Amino acid sequence: MFLPYFNFKENPFNLTIDLAYLYLGHHHEEANAHLTYAVSEGEGFIVITGERGVGKTTVCRSFLEGLGENVETAYIDRSTSNPQKLLLYINAEFKIRSGTERMKDLSDALNEFLIQKKLEGKKVAVFIDDAHQLNSDVLEQVRLISNLETTKDKLLQLVLIGEPKLSVMLNSNELRQIGQRVSVGYCIDPLTYDETVGYIQHRLTIASKGPPIRFDQKAVRRIFKHSRGIPRNINITCNQALEIAYQRKLKFIDTRIAKAAIRYLSNRAETQEPKSRNRWLLGSISA
């Protein structure tokens, strides 16, 4: 393992979400500002989109960490094709009990909870991650939940988080009733080159016990081009570069190491794609 070799406390490019390594690019800050505005103003429907690995979940988790006690939140990161399951997940997050698991009882219990929180002067927000994976039945249930309101205010704020196709779905004729309710929407774009430089340096500094290992400018330029500025891809590429530097007993990352890492990842992707296609074909034949 390269951690002791590079004098790291931990892997700086781990793929798990760790807010200690939080680095916000311009678009991440904009998304955070949109969330802050929407929740403070009581906007009912909020949609945050972006490519896989761009940092949507990180931004939302960070936003939740900064909320005060006057906002009750639930974060749903389990995809389901069942509207009833969605209600069960939401109620479980809020520790809401109902007499039965029938849809009406679950909805009534949630409504009572929301009214009570309103009387206490609190806001309630539900974040649903990977919302682009939800089917139309579940999204219709989301719409019905959004109907819970008083004569003056929404009782519940819903934040849908997903890949760009979520916006396409919500703009479709089938889901237009939901799409029309979106009051705040924002798409998080990838990091710029300068932000990628800052992102890599930030993570190295946090993880290092002493002076961090150096990534030279040309190496970072190649990593940026390969990753397209998507943090998940940056992490994967930098991690592979460190592995190769460790194997070659080098204490820095130059363009040769970056090229070798990118070549390795590209070759691995090419060998995995046929396997994936073969599994799909076998599934089709067996079906």
PDB file of N, CA and C in Angstrom, residues 153-233:
ATOM      1  N   ASP A 153     -48.914  27.693   2.994  1.00  0.00           N
ATOM      2  CA  ASP A 153     -47.533  27.216   2.829  1.00  0.00           C
ATOM      3  C   ASP A 153     -47.461  25.747   2.463  1.00  0.00           C
ATOM      4  N   LYS A 154     -46.362  25.400   1.802  1.00  0.00           N
ATOM      5  CA  LYS A 154     -46.015  24.001   1.587  1.00  0.00           C
ATOM      6  C   LYS A 154     -45.549  23.409   2.917  1.00  0.00           C
ATOM      7  N   LEU A 155     -45.997  22.204   3.217  1.00  0.00           N
ATOM      8  CA  LEU A 155     -45.564  21.547   4.448  1.00  0.00           C
ATOM      9  C   LEU A 155     -44.259  20.785   4.247  1.00  0.00           C
ATOM     10  N   LEU A 156     -43.934  20.500   2.988  1.00  0.00           N
ATOM     11  CA  LEU A 156     -42.780  19.663   2.692  1.00  0.00           C
ATOM     12  C   LEU A 156     -42.032  20.188   1.481  1.00  0.00           C
ATOM     13  N   GLN A 157     -40.714  20.231   1.590  1.00  0.00           N
ATOM     14  CA  GLN A 157     -39.876  20.584   0.447  1.00  0.00           C
ATOM     15  C   GLN A 157     -39.188  19.332  -0.059  1.00  0.00           C
ATOM     16  N   LEU A 158     -39.226  19.140  -1.361  1.00  0.00           N
ATOM     17  CA  LEU A 158     -38.665  17.948  -1.979  1.00  0.00           C
ATOM     18  C   LEU A 158     -37.492  18.321  -2.859  1.00  0.00           C
ATOM     19  N   VAL A 159     -36.365  17.653  -2.648  1.00  0.00           N
ATOM     20  CA  VAL A 159     -35.172  17.874  -3.457  1.00  0.00           C
ATOM     21  C   VAL A 159     -34.868  16.589  -4.217  1.00  0.00           C
ATOM     22  N   LEU A 160     -35.001  16.638  -5.536  1.00  0.00           N
ATOM     23  CA  LEU A 160     -34.683  15.489  -6.374  1.00  0.00           C
ATOM     24  C   LEU A 160     -33.273  15.661  -6.918  1.00  0.00           C
ATOM     25  N   ILE A 161     -32.456  14.625  -6.753  1.00  0.00           N
ATOM     26  CA  ILE A 161     -31.054  14.667  -7.171  1.00  0.00           C
ATOM     27  C   ILE A 161     -30.838  13.560  -8.201  1.00  0.00           C
ATOM     28  N   GLY A 162     -30.275  13.897  -9.351  1.00  0.00           N
ATOM     29  CA  GLY A 162     -30.087  12.853 -10.347  1.00  0.00           C
ATOM     30  C   GLY A 162     -29.223  13.281 -11.515  1.00  0.00           C
ATOM     31  N   GLU A 163     -28.998  12.350 -12.418  1.00  0.00           N
ATOM     32  CA  GLU A 163     -28.231  12.615 -13.626  1.00  0.00           C
ATOM     33  C   GLU A 163     -29.070  13.460 -14.594  1.00  0.00           C
ATOM     34  N   PRO A 164     -28.444  14.048 -15.623  1.00  0.00           N
ATOM     35  CA  PRO A 164     -29.161  14.968 -16.517  1.00  0.00           C
ATOM     36  C   PRO A 164     -30.460  14.431 -17.095  1.00  0.00           C
ATOM     37  N   LYS A 165     -30.566  13.116 -17.250  1.00  0.00           N
ATOM     38  CA  LYS A 165     -31.800  12.583 -17.840  1.00  0.00           C
ATOM     39  C   LYS A 165     -33.004  12.808 -16.926  1.00  0.00           C
ATOM     40  N   LEU A 166     -32.756  13.128 -15.656  1.00  0.00           N
ATOM     41  CA  LEU A 166     -33.872  13.469 -14.757  1.00  0.00           C
ATOM     42  C   LEU A 166     -34.617  14.690 -15.274  1.00  0.00           C
ATOM     43  N   SER A 167     -33.875  15.693 -15.735  1.00  0.00           N
ATOM     44  CA  SER A 167     -34.506  16.898 -16.287  1.00  0.00           C
ATOM     45  C   SER A 167     -35.307  16.567 -17.534  1.00  0.00           C
ATOM     46  N   VAL A 168     -34.765  15.663 -18.367  1.00  0.00           N
ATOM     47  CA  VAL A 168     -35.478  15.239 -19.574  1.00  0.00           C
ATOM     48  C   VAL A 168     -36.783  14.551 -19.193  1.00  0.00           C
ATOM     49  N   MET A 169     -36.710  13.686 -18.177  1.00  0.00           N
ATOM     50  CA  MET A 169     -37.907  12.981 -17.705  1.00  0.00           C
ATOM     51  C   MET A 169     -38.968  13.964 -17.228  1.00  0.00           C
ATOM     52  N   LEU A 170     -38.551  14.931 -16.428  1.00  0.00           N
ATOM     53  CA  LEU A 170     -39.504  15.872 -15.844  1.00  0.00           C
ATOM     54  C   LEU A 170     -40.082  16.829 -16.879  1.00  0.00           C
ATOM     55  N   ASN A 171     -39.394  16.976 -18.005  1.00  0.00           N
ATOM     56  CA  ASN A 171     -39.896  17.827 -19.084  1.00  0.00           C
ATOM     57  C   ASN A 171     -40.752  17.052 -20.080  1.00  0.00           C
ATOM     58  N   SER A 172     -40.881  15.742 -19.864  1.00  0.00           N
ATOM     59  CA  SER A 172     -41.663  14.918 -20.783  1.00  0.00           C
ATOM     60  C   SER A 172     -43.153  15.170 -20.581  1.00  0.00           C
ATOM     61  N   ASN A 173     -43.927  14.834 -21.585  1.00  0.00           N
ATOM     62  CA  ASN A 173     -45.374  15.031 -21.520  1.00  0.00           C
ATOM     63  C   ASN A 173     -45.994  14.183 -20.411  1.00  0.00           C
ATOM     64  N   GLU A 174     -45.437  12.969 -20.222  1.00  0.00           N
ATOM     65  CA  GLU A 174     -45.971  12.048 -19.209  1.00  0.00           C
ATOM     66  C   GLU A 174     -45.846  12.613 -17.793  1.00  0.00           C
ATOM     67  N   LEU A 175     -44.748  13.318 -17.538  1.00  0.00           N
ATOM     68  CA  LEU A 175     -44.482  13.811 -16.186  1.00  0.00           C
ATOM     69  C   LEU A 175     -44.588  15.327 -16.076  1.00  0.00           C
ATOM     70  N   ARG A 176     -45.322  15.932 -17.001  1.00  0.00           N
ATOM     71  CA  ARG A 176     -45.385  17.394 -17.033  1.00  0.00           C
ATOM     72  C   ARG A 176     -45.972  17.984 -15.751  1.00  0.00           C
ATOM     73  N   GLN A 177     -46.876  17.234 -15.081  1.00  0.00           N
ATOM     74  CA  GLN A 177     -47.466  17.755 -13.841  1.00  0.00           C
ATOM     75  C   GLN A 177     -46.422  17.931 -12.751  1.00  0.00           C
ATOM     76  N   ILE A 178     -45.410  17.071 -12.769  1.00  0.00           N
ATOM     77  CA  ILE A 178     -44.314  17.208 -11.799  1.00  0.00           C
ATOM     78  C   ILE A 178     -43.350  18.288 -12.267  1.00  0.00           C
ATOM     79  N   GLY A 179     -42.979  18.222 -13.544  1.00  0.00           N
ATOM     80  CA  GLY A 179     -42.025  19.181 -14.081  1.00  0.00           C
ATOM     81  C   GLY A 179     -42.467  20.615 -13.901  1.00  0.00           C
ATOM     82  N   GLN A 180     -43.766  20.860 -14.012  1.00  0.00           N
ATOM     83  CA  GLN A 180     -44.283  22.214 -13.868  1.00  0.00           C
ATOM     84  C   GLN A 180     -44.176  22.732 -12.437  1.00  0.00           C
ATOM     85  N   ARG A 181     -43.972  21.814 -11.503  1.00  0.00           N
ATOM     86  CA  ARG A 181     -43.892  22.226 -10.096  1.00  0.00           C
ATOM     87  C   ARG A 181     -42.476  22.554  -9.642  1.00  0.00           C
ATOM     88  N   VAL A 182     -41.506  22.283 -10.496  1.00  0.00           N
ATOM     89  CA  VAL A 182     -40.113  22.569 -10.131  1.00  0.00           C
ATOM     90  C   VAL A 182     -39.912  24.079 -10.085  1.00  0.00           C
ATOM     91  N   SER A 183     -39.638  24.584  -8.886  1.00  0.00           N
ATOM     92  CA  SER A 183     -39.464  26.031  -8.728  1.00  0.00           C
ATOM     93  C   SER A 183     -37.994  26.435  -8.763  1.00  0.00           C
ATOM     94  N   VAL A 184     -37.120  25.514  -8.381  1.00  0.00           N
ATOM     95  CA  VAL A 184     -35.679  25.785  -8.390  1.00  0.00           C
ATOM     96  C   VAL A 184     -34.961  24.580  -8.989  1.00  0.00           C
ATOM     97  N   GLY A 185     -34.154  24.813 -10.012  1.00  0.00           N
ATOM     98  CA  GLY A 185     -33.383  23.737 -10.622  1.00  0.00           C
ATOM     99  C   GLY A 185     -31.977  24.204 -10.950  1.00  0.00           C
ATOM    100  N   TYR A 186     -31.009  23.296 -10.791  1.00  0.00           N
ATOM    101  CA  TYR A 186     -29.633  23.670 -11.111  1.00  0.00           C
ATOM    102  C   TYR A 186     -28.865  22.432 -11.564  1.00  0.00           C
ATOM    103  N   CYS A 187     -28.066  22.615 -12.632  1.00  0.00           N
ATOM    104  CA  CYS A 187     -27.207  21.537 -13.133  1.00  0.00           C
ATOM    105  C   CYS A 187     -25.759  21.835 -12.755  1.00  0.00           C
ATOM    106  N   ILE A 188     -25.125  20.917 -12.054  1.00  0.00           N
ATOM    107  CA  ILE A 188     -23.732  21.080 -11.632  1.00  0.00           C
ATOM    108  C   ILE A 188     -22.810  20.639 -12.773  1.00  0.00           C
ATOM    109  N   ASP A 189     -22.030  21.560 -13.286  1.00  0.00           N
ATOM    110  CA  ASP A 189     -21.062  21.239 -14.336  1.00  0.00           C
ATOM    111  C   ASP A 189     -19.753  20.751 -13.706  1.00  0.00           C
ATOM    112  N   PRO A 190     -18.900  20.070 -14.482  1.00  0.00           N
ATOM    113  CA  PRO A 190     -17.606  19.597 -13.975  1.00  0.00           C
ATOM    114  C   PRO A 190     -16.684  20.748 -13.574  1.00  0.00           C
ATOM    115  N   LEU A 191     -15.594  20.407 -12.911  1.00  0.00           N
ATOM    116  CA  LEU A 191     -14.589  21.389 -12.513  1.00  0.00           C
ATOM    117  C   LEU A 191     -13.843  21.914 -13.737  1.00  0.00           C
ATOM    118  N   THR A 192     -13.407  23.158 -13.666  1.00  0.00           N
ATOM    119  CA  THR A 192     -12.534  23.721 -14.698  1.00  0.00           C
ATOM    120  C   THR A 192     -11.114  23.187 -14.467  1.00  0.00           C
ATOM    121  N   TYR A 193     -10.206  23.517 -15.374  1.00  0.00           N
ATOM    122  CA  TYR A 193      -8.811  23.096 -15.188  1.00  0.00           C
ATOM    123  C   TYR A 193      -8.232  23.683 -13.904  1.00  0.00           C
ATOM    124  N   ASP A 194      -8.403  24.981 -13.705  1.00  0.00           N
ATOM    125  CA  ASP A 194      -7.859  25.624 -12.499  1.00  0.00           C
ATOM    126  C   ASP A 194      -8.466  25.015 -11.236  1.00  0.00           C
ATOM    127  N   GLU A 195      -9.759  24.690 -11.285  1.00  0.00           N
ATOM    128  CA  GLU A 195     -10.393  24.061 -10.127  1.00  0.00           C
ATOM    129  C   GLU A 195      -9.860  22.653  -9.910  1.00  0.00           C
ATOM    130  N   THR A 196      -9.538  21.961 -11.007  1.00  0.00           N
ATOM    131  CA  THR A 196      -8.961  20.617 -10.887  1.00  0.00           C
ATOM    132  C   THR A 196      -7.598  20.676 -10.209  1.00  0.00           C
ATOM    133  N   VAL A 197      -6.803  21.681 -10.558  1.00  0.00           N
ATOM    134  CA  VAL A 197      -5.506  21.893  -9.888  1.00  0.00           C
ATOM    135  C   VAL A 197      -5.733  22.077  -8.384  1.00  0.00           C
ATOM    136  N   GLY A 198      -6.662  22.952  -8.033  1.00  0.00           N
ATOM    137  CA  GLY A 198      -6.959  23.217  -6.628  1.00  0.00           C
ATOM    138  C   GLY A 198      -7.520  22.004  -5.918  1.00  0.00           C
ATOM    139  N   TYR A 199      -8.370  21.235  -6.608  1.00  0.00           N
ATOM    140  CA  TYR A 199      -8.998  20.042  -6.040  1.00  0.00           C
ATOM    141  C   TYR A 199      -7.943  18.990  -5.666  1.00  0.00           C
ATOM    142  N   ILE A 200      -7.035  18.717  -6.605  1.00  0.00           N
ATOM    143  CA  ILE A 200      -5.985  17.720  -6.348  1.00  0.00           C
ATOM    144  C   ILE A 200      -5.083  18.174  -5.205  1.00  0.00           C
ATOM    145  N   GLN A 201      -4.657  19.436  -5.229  1.00  0.00           N
ATOM    146  CA  GLN A 201      -3.781  19.965  -4.184  1.00  0.00           C
ATOM    147  C   GLN A 201      -4.467  19.935  -2.821  1.00  0.00           C
ATOM    148  N   HIS A 202      -5.748  20.270  -2.796  1.00  0.00           N
ATOM    149  CA  HIS A 202      -6.516  20.280  -1.547  1.00  0.00           C
ATOM    150  C   HIS A 202      -6.547  18.890  -0.923  1.00  0.00           C
ATOM    151  N   ARG A 203      -6.847  17.893  -1.707  1.00  0.00           N
ATOM    152  CA  ARG A 203      -6.958  16.530  -1.174  1.00  0.00           C
ATOM    153  C   ARG A 203      -5.593  15.999  -0.725  1.00  0.00           C
ATOM    154  N   LEU A 204      -4.555  16.327  -1.482  1.00  0.00           N
ATOM    155  CA  LEU A 204      -3.210  15.901  -1.085  1.00  0.00           C
ATOM    156  C   LEU A 204      -2.798  16.547   0.225  1.00  0.00           C
ATOM    157  N   THR A 205      -3.092  17.817   0.389  1.00  0.00           N
ATOM    158  CA  THR A 205      -2.719  18.552   1.606  1.00  0.00           C
ATOM    159  C   THR A 205      -3.434  17.992   2.828  1.00  0.00           C
ATOM    160  N   ILE A 206      -4.734  17.697   2.685  1.00  0.00           N
ATOM    161  CA  ILE A 206      -5.518  17.161   3.798  1.00  0.00           C
ATOM    162  C   ILE A 206      -4.993  15.793   4.229  1.00  0.00           C
ATOM    163  N   ALA A 207      -4.620  14.958   3.258  1.00  0.00           N
ATOM    164  CA  ALA A 207      -4.231  13.571   3.552  1.00  0.00           C
ATOM    165  C   ALA A 207      -2.785  13.419   3.998  1.00  0.00           C
ATOM    166  N   SER A 208      -1.928  14.414   3.727  1.00  0.00           N
ATOM    167  CA  SER A 208      -0.489  14.267   3.970  1.00  0.00           C
ATOM    168  C   SER A 208      -0.104  14.612   5.408  1.00  0.00           C
ATOM    169  N   LYS A 209       0.859  13.867   5.923  1.00  0.00           N
ATOM    170  CA  LYS A 209       1.410  14.159   7.255  1.00  0.00           C
ATOM    171  C   LYS A 209       2.426  15.291   7.194  1.00  0.00           C
ATOM    172  N   GLY A 210       3.052  15.438   6.045  1.00  0.00           N
ATOM    173  CA  GLY A 210       4.043  16.499   5.851  1.00  0.00           C
ATOM    174  C   GLY A 210       3.799  17.176   4.518  1.00  0.00           C
ATOM    175  N   PRO A 211       4.850  17.701   3.870  1.00  0.00           N
ATOM    176  CA  PRO A 211       4.688  18.308   2.545  1.00  0.00           C
ATOM    177  C   PRO A 211       4.097  17.296   1.560  1.00  0.00           C
ATOM    178  N   PRO A 212       3.050  17.664   0.827  1.00  0.00           N
ATOM    179  CA  PRO A 212       2.389  16.699  -0.066  1.00  0.00           C
ATOM    180  C   PRO A 212       3.229  16.372  -1.292  1.00  0.00           C
ATOM    181  N   ILE A 213       2.995  15.182  -1.835  1.00  0.00           N
ATOM    182  CA  ILE A 213       3.630  14.767  -3.081  1.00  0.00           C
ATOM    183  C   ILE A 213       3.250  15.749  -4.188  1.00  0.00           C
ATOM    184  N   ARG A 214       4.168  15.931  -5.147  1.00  0.00           N
ATOM    185  CA  ARG A 214       3.953  16.924  -6.203  1.00  0.00           C
ATOM    186  C   ARG A 214       3.389  16.285  -7.472  1.00  0.00           C
ATOM    187  N   PHE A 215       2.319  16.873  -7.993  1.00  0.00           N
ATOM    188  CA  PHE A 215       1.791  16.557  -9.321  1.00  0.00           C
ATOM    189  C   PHE A 215       2.196  17.708 -10.229  1.00  0.00           C
ATOM    190  N   ASP A 216       3.023  17.459 -11.243  1.00  0.00           N
ATOM    191  CA  ASP A 216       3.443  18.600 -12.056  1.00  0.00           C
ATOM    192  C   ASP A 216       2.327  19.053 -13.003  1.00  0.00           C
ATOM    193  N   GLN A 217       2.500  20.235 -13.566  1.00  0.00           N
ATOM    194  CA  GLN A 217       1.440  20.892 -14.339  1.00  0.00           C
ATOM    195  C   GLN A 217       0.985  20.059 -15.536  1.00  0.00           C
ATOM    196  N   LYS A 218       1.937  19.479 -16.257  1.00  0.00           N
ATOM    197  CA  LYS A 218       1.573  18.685 -17.431  1.00  0.00           C
ATOM    198  C   LYS A 218       0.799  17.430 -17.040  1.00  0.00           C
ATOM    199  N   ALA A 219       1.156  16.862 -15.905  1.00  0.00           N
ATOM    200  CA  ALA A 219       0.432  15.676 -15.424  1.00  0.00           C
ATOM    201  C   ALA A 219      -1.009  16.026 -15.101  1.00  0.00           C
ATOM    202  N   VAL A 220      -1.185  17.149 -14.398  1.00  0.00           N
ATOM    203  CA  VAL A 220      -2.541  17.576 -14.041  1.00  0.00           C
ATOM    204  C   VAL A 220      -3.342  17.893 -15.295  1.00  0.00           C
ATOM    205  N   ARG A 221      -2.689  18.481 -16.276  1.00  0.00           N
ATOM    206  CA  ARG A 221      -3.379  18.809 -17.530  1.00  0.00           C
ATOM    207  C   ARG A 221      -3.910  17.534 -18.188  1.00  0.00           C
ATOM    208  N   ARG A 222      -3.109  16.474 -18.191  1.00  0.00           N
ATOM    209  CA  ARG A 222      -3.543  15.206 -18.780  1.00  0.00           C
ATOM    210  C   ARG A 222      -4.669  14.579 -17.964  1.00  0.00           C
ATOM    211  N   ILE A 223      -4.544  14.657 -16.655  1.00  0.00           N
ATOM    212  CA  ILE A 223      -5.582  14.104 -15.777  1.00  0.00           C
ATOM    213  C   ILE A 223      -6.897  14.852 -15.978  1.00  0.00           C
ATOM    214  N   PHE A 224      -6.809  16.171 -16.114  1.00  0.00           N
ATOM    215  CA  PHE A 224      -8.009  16.975 -16.341  1.00  0.00           C
ATOM    216  C   PHE A 224      -8.676  16.584 -17.657  1.00  0.00           C
ATOM    217  N   LYS A 225      -7.892  16.453 -18.703  1.00  0.00           N
ATOM    218  CA  LYS A 225      -8.440  16.118 -20.020  1.00  0.00           C
ATOM    219  C   LYS A 225      -9.107  14.747 -19.995  1.00  0.00           C
ATOM    220  N   HIS A 226      -8.466  13.786 -19.341  1.00  0.00           N
ATOM    221  CA  HIS A 226      -9.011  12.428 -19.275  1.00  0.00           C
ATOM    222  C   HIS A 226     -10.278  12.378 -18.423  1.00  0.00           C
ATOM    223  N   SER A 227     -10.268  13.068 -17.307  1.00  0.00           N
ATOM    224  CA  SER A 227     -11.386  13.016 -16.347  1.00  0.00           C
ATOM    225  C   SER A 227     -12.538  13.928 -16.726  1.00  0.00           C
ATOM    226  N   ARG A 228     -12.271  14.885 -17.617  1.00  0.00           N
ATOM    227  CA  ARG A 228     -13.252  15.905 -18.019  1.00  0.00           C
ATOM    228  C   ARG A 228     -13.702  16.759 -16.829  1.00  0.00           C
ATOM    229  N   GLY A 229     -12.854  16.813 -15.807  1.00  0.00           N
ATOM    230  CA  GLY A 229     -13.154  17.651 -14.654  1.00  0.00           C
ATOM    231  C   GLY A 229     -14.170  17.052 -13.703  1.00  0.00           C
ATOM    232  N   ILE A 230     -14.488  15.776 -13.870  1.00  0.00           N
ATOM    233  CA  ILE A 230     -15.456  15.115 -12.986  1.00  0.00           C
ATOM    234  C   ILE A 230     -14.697  14.556 -11.780  1.00  0.00           C
ATOM    235  N   PRO A 231     -15.019  15.006 -10.569  1.00  0.00           N
ATOM    236  CA  PRO A 231     -14.253  14.616  -9.388  1.00  0.00           C
ATOM    237  C   PRO A 231     -14.056  13.114  -9.214  1.00  0.00           C
ATOM    238  N   ARG A 232     -15.091  12.308  -9.466  1.00  0.00           N
ATOM    239  CA  ARG A 232     -14.927  10.861  -9.317  1.00  0.00           C
ATOM    240  C   ARG A 232     -13.837  10.346 -10.243  1.00  0.00           C
ATOM    241  N   ASN A 233     -13.839  10.829 -11.488  1.00  0.00           N
ATOM    242  CA  ASN A 233     -12.834  10.387 -12.457  1.00  0.00           C
ATOM    243  C   ASN A 233     -11.439  10.910 -12.099  1.00  0.00           C
TER     244      ASN A 233
END
